């Protein structure tokens, strides 16, 4: 049964409310509950193959109920219906029982009534999202591009950087940047296309063909890429510059790796995304967080991940949800971000066939419900996944050799003179066009078919389908002129959702204080999900303080304790400062997630920086108290209230200022290695020029300035004068000593204490004299030093925020062959021909076809003298249990098996079946 795109119909909602919702022009073939919501999608006069809105098919390995209803589908539909009932009751109650209080117009459309027998879960989900903008339509954005050309600058070879020659690379970098003879590499050449709202485009091509570059260009993630000036973009009336700056987050690019905070639960992860795009105007009876949580629950129910609400997301090292469920979490996060244009780059990597199909079906559901435009690159796409797409694009070494309806792509190349072998899927057939070894020429077309990428591109430009595409593009320009009505509606919709006080041209929905507050909430959820790092740091500080305190245990108040006390204070400053060194690793671990959220326009990077500092502040306070209290009283430092609290104040200030130094270094660097090297060198200099290793009186003039910019130096001086001021330390040894017979009767006035700062005739040494004579420190500088440390902290905190806001991730670049500097060749080969450029999916050189034969395995083993194994490995009753909170869950339940040498055994199962756990066990 055909299903065509509806039009926005205005429904007057007495007495004052009015809503927009999209009314479907045809009914579904059967109800969503029956699991038969198959429909055909008509767009631009094209009829797409039947798909299922429920994202499941009869071919799934999961069992169906007796009446033919998929159990997982029934669970999804039931969850959505319960949410709808809860939402409608709340809105009805908030309006005092008005018959028009329901936000879903249940009297106007019974399909939106959760109590009606023909309740449509899909239509209800769409209505709740459209409700967020009240009198505005749900934002949508198609994309039209013409003469798209993308290039980059690349060097085929480079020399290996070392400590000795790294400075020489600066001159070559400047020369290459301004030289007119830089090697320009074309990545995409003269690509044209049109993807309307609600459509899905699949981008096919081998690694290195430009698929990633195309998706990045469409999404505006062109860091390191150069788009030609004459390239034309039309995002449904919006210019590319405006969309990618003022409306950043409306077009997003998602790479193949799912990046989330692994210890956060799925519910908290999606709650954060929902609240980050919380609209200002909300339905009657709901607060911001309540509505965001309802929207999160709807999305989770639709995508079938409600059962993972309290499960950690996990990653490659942290156990969490399965790979397929993690992929659906990523899609749900993108849906909650409200991006109408989404680009997914090889997101099926690492998924089995069933989960790859499930990924595409989830995107299809998102596109149909929310009018999302999705552009997806897939390698080795299953046929059932390919059938879900409206349009297809084939790239061959940066040249476009086809763009059009997905169901017409195969016939185009057949008409061109190529043959599709039996049982070969359409996406494999299309990809084979880019490989001379794989494509098969039909009989009678020898010598008449294109061979090179340029031949294929020329044949496409001359085809009838290309002319049809040009006509559609011209009509699209007329229907959606740049800066026309569609652009005005889009801007008005965006402004209606922005928080009060937010700039109109800001890409963010929440205000800056709201962003900080939300990031603080996430920081607390992360701490709740994984308190082991915090607890480990506290325990480590306690152990360290016990070890150091035992070395300097219970120092006496004599001159013999001068050196140990100075050493102890130095170690105290050093260990307080080094306690923040690992923050570099923490910041880089979360940096990919923060950068993804910045692309989604969820929050400012500096807002996350502020919240990160505030979240770590209680931990820093507790850790500082644990370490310094234990150390202070074990070593018998000055037992007076004033000096004690001043010691804690300076120690905590040292922690803060060093934390800001390491955070600033991490924000300025674009990779972890770029941050660790200067951090290590800087820390070494800060230690040397503190004033203990080399006293200030002995510092040479050319390096004395380092002491002035060393925060540890000011902390050390303050702690030294705080410990020694106005104290008398009894002498242990005198000169001359009465232990010698000839000086046994020497008078006290003729003796002097054997210590720095001693005065003739005194049997004690003033602490102030010792501090002044040894280090050159004065008691009056203590509060001045504290003020200087505060200034350092504030300035470095400002630098940290600016760097976090402005410094982007490391630019992408192609593979470069590295030589020793003395052996670098004079001439470099063509980087495009030899190495491939820029595309992240081009991870290695092309490999030829793999052939097998009777002698293949044995010949391989014998050729390398490998000893053949004859033992059979067997296992029996393997069980694997994990503990989740207070419950125990069995992952493997009495599994048996065996493997025989010389055979290949395949471990198969759906996502979440326990395959990875099986290997671990």
PDB file of C-alpha atoms in Angstrom, residues 324-419:
ATOM      1  CA  UNK A 324      24.146  -3.228  18.347  1.00  0.00           C
ATOM      2  CA  UNK A 325      22.522  -1.620  21.374  1.00  0.00           C
ATOM      3  CA  UNK A 326      25.394   0.867  21.660  1.00  0.00           C
ATOM      4  CA  UNK A 327      24.834   1.808  18.034  1.00  0.00           C
ATOM      5  CA  UNK A 328      21.146   2.420  18.768  1.00  0.00           C
ATOM      6  CA  UNK A 329      22.177   4.575  21.729  1.00  0.00           C
ATOM      7  CA  UNK A 330      24.232   6.687  19.318  1.00  0.00           C
ATOM      8  CA  UNK A 331      21.243   7.023  16.964  1.00  0.00           C
ATOM      9  CA  UNK A 332      18.956   7.901  19.874  1.00  0.00           C
ATOM     10  CA  UNK A 333      21.414  10.581  21.002  1.00  0.00           C
ATOM     11  CA  UNK A 334      21.436  12.061  17.497  1.00  0.00           C
ATOM     12  CA  UNK A 335      17.633  11.979  17.410  1.00  0.00           C
ATOM     13  CA  UNK A 336      17.382  13.736  20.782  1.00  0.00           C
ATOM     14  CA  UNK A 337      19.833  16.380  19.591  1.00  0.00           C
ATOM     15  CA  UNK A 338      17.210  17.395  17.033  1.00  0.00           C
ATOM     16  CA  UNK A 339      19.604  17.442  14.071  1.00  0.00           C
ATOM     17  CA  UNK A 340      17.503  17.337  10.871  1.00  0.00           C
ATOM     18  CA  UNK A 341      20.536  16.399   8.725  1.00  0.00           C
ATOM     19  CA  UNK A 342      22.688  13.495   9.866  1.00  0.00           C
ATOM     20  CA  UNK A 343      25.750  11.963   8.222  1.00  0.00           C
ATOM     21  CA  UNK A 344      26.846   8.508   9.356  1.00  0.00           C
ATOM     22  CA  UNK A 345      30.288   7.346   8.274  1.00  0.00           C
ATOM     23  CA  UNK A 346      30.729   3.558   8.141  1.00  0.00           C
ATOM     24  CA  UNK A 347      28.722   3.206  11.334  1.00  0.00           C
ATOM     25  CA  UNK A 348      28.064  -0.492  10.710  1.00  0.00           C
ATOM     26  CA  UNK A 349      31.723  -1.302  11.309  1.00  0.00           C
ATOM     27  CA  UNK A 350      32.087  -4.070  13.858  1.00  0.00           C
ATOM     28  CA  UNK A 351      28.416  -5.048  13.672  1.00  0.00           C
ATOM     29  CA  UNK A 352      27.113  -8.349  12.432  1.00  0.00           C
ATOM     30  CA  UNK A 353      24.721  -8.515   9.510  1.00  0.00           C
ATOM     31  CA  UNK A 354      21.618  -8.524  11.697  1.00  0.00           C
ATOM     32  CA  UNK A 355      22.722  -5.445  13.638  1.00  0.00           C
ATOM     33  CA  UNK A 356      23.799  -3.670  10.455  1.00  0.00           C
ATOM     34  CA  UNK A 357      20.286  -4.140   9.105  1.00  0.00           C
ATOM     35  CA  UNK A 358      18.846  -3.082  12.450  1.00  0.00           C
ATOM     36  CA  UNK A 359      20.962   0.090  12.325  1.00  0.00           C
ATOM     37  CA  UNK A 360      19.585   1.017   8.906  1.00  0.00           C
ATOM     38  CA  UNK A 361      16.021   0.217   9.967  1.00  0.00           C
ATOM     39  CA  UNK A 362      16.394   2.447  13.008  1.00  0.00           C
ATOM     40  CA  UNK A 363      17.592   5.277  10.761  1.00  0.00           C
ATOM     41  CA  UNK A 364      14.644   4.606   8.465  1.00  0.00           C
ATOM     42  CA  UNK A 365      12.248   4.844  11.385  1.00  0.00           C
ATOM     43  CA  UNK A 366      13.886   8.079  12.525  1.00  0.00           C
ATOM     44  CA  UNK A 367      13.656   9.543   9.022  1.00  0.00           C
ATOM     45  CA  UNK A 368       9.987   8.657   8.623  1.00  0.00           C
ATOM     46  CA  UNK A 369       8.904   9.813  12.069  1.00  0.00           C
ATOM     47  CA  UNK A 370      10.974  12.994  12.400  1.00  0.00           C
ATOM     48  CA  UNK A 371      11.642  13.911   8.734  1.00  0.00           C
ATOM     49  CA  UNK A 372      15.365  13.394   9.352  1.00  0.00           C
ATOM     50  CA  UNK A 373      17.620  13.488   6.296  1.00  0.00           C
ATOM     51  CA  UNK A 374      20.273  10.787   6.630  1.00  0.00           C
ATOM     52  CA  UNK A 375      23.400  10.273   4.514  1.00  0.00           C
ATOM     53  CA  UNK A 376      25.123   6.980   5.275  1.00  0.00           C
ATOM     54  CA  UNK A 377      28.285   5.342   3.964  1.00  0.00           C
ATOM     55  CA  UNK A 378      28.328   1.566   4.279  1.00  0.00           C
ATOM     56  CA  UNK A 379      30.837  -1.044   3.214  1.00  0.00           C
ATOM     57  CA  UNK A 380      29.503  -4.509   2.365  1.00  0.00           C
ATOM     58  CA  UNK A 381      25.881  -3.494   2.887  1.00  0.00           C
ATOM     59  CA  UNK A 382      23.307  -6.312   3.012  1.00  0.00           C
ATOM     60  CA  UNK A 383      20.591  -6.213   0.371  1.00  0.00           C
ATOM     61  CA  UNK A 384      17.821  -5.766   2.946  1.00  0.00           C
ATOM     62  CA  UNK A 385      19.669  -2.760   4.367  1.00  0.00           C
ATOM     63  CA  UNK A 386      20.216  -1.249   0.916  1.00  0.00           C
ATOM     64  CA  UNK A 387      16.487  -1.529   0.155  1.00  0.00           C
ATOM     65  CA  UNK A 388      15.740   0.867   3.007  1.00  0.00           C
ATOM     66  CA  UNK A 389      17.441   3.798   1.275  1.00  0.00           C
ATOM     67  CA  UNK A 390      15.731   6.227  -1.081  1.00  0.00           C
ATOM     68  CA  UNK A 391      18.819   7.245  -3.062  1.00  0.00           C
ATOM     69  CA  UNK A 392      22.284   5.942  -3.775  1.00  0.00           C
ATOM     70  CA  UNK A 393      25.563   7.603  -4.671  1.00  0.00           C
ATOM     71  CA  UNK A 394      28.614   5.764  -6.014  1.00  0.00           C
ATOM     72  CA  UNK A 395      32.117   7.282  -5.807  1.00  0.00           C
ATOM     73  CA  UNK A 396      35.165   6.068  -7.727  1.00  0.00           C
ATOM     74  CA  UNK A 397      38.454   7.720  -6.677  1.00  0.00           C
ATOM     75  CA  UNK A 398      36.650  10.960  -5.908  1.00  0.00           C
ATOM     76  CA  UNK A 399      34.565  10.931  -9.099  1.00  0.00           C
ATOM     77  CA  UNK A 400      30.827  10.621  -8.963  1.00  0.00           C
ATOM     78  CA  UNK A 401      29.703   7.822 -11.274  1.00  0.00           C
ATOM     79  CA  UNK A 402      26.056   7.625 -10.157  1.00  0.00           C
ATOM     80  CA  UNK A 403      23.491   9.514  -8.105  1.00  0.00           C
ATOM     81  CA  UNK A 404      19.820   8.735  -8.121  1.00  0.00           C
ATOM     82  CA  UNK A 405      17.093   6.449  -6.843  1.00  0.00           C
ATOM     83  CA  UNK A 406      18.461   3.380  -5.120  1.00  0.00           C
ATOM     84  CA  UNK A 407      16.239   1.030  -7.092  1.00  0.00           C
ATOM     85  CA  UNK A 408      17.558   2.439 -10.400  1.00  0.00           C
ATOM     86  CA  UNK A 409      21.293   2.236  -9.703  1.00  0.00           C
ATOM     87  CA  UNK A 410      21.678  -1.407 -10.669  1.00  0.00           C
ATOM     88  CA  UNK A 411      19.857  -0.996 -13.964  1.00  0.00           C
ATOM     89  CA  UNK A 412      21.959   2.038 -14.843  1.00  0.00           C
ATOM     90  CA  UNK A 413      25.203   0.061 -14.796  1.00  0.00           C
ATOM     91  CA  UNK A 414      23.576  -2.881 -16.564  1.00  0.00           C
ATOM     92  CA  UNK A 415      22.514  -0.527 -19.361  1.00  0.00           C
ATOM     93  CA  UNK A 416      26.061   0.796 -19.347  1.00  0.00           C
ATOM     94  CA  UNK A 417      27.264  -2.655 -20.373  1.00  0.00           C
ATOM     95  CA  UNK A 418      28.066  -4.505 -17.151  1.00  0.00           C
ATOM     96  CA  UNK A 419      26.650  -7.747 -15.864  1.00  0.00           C
TER      97      UNK A 419
END
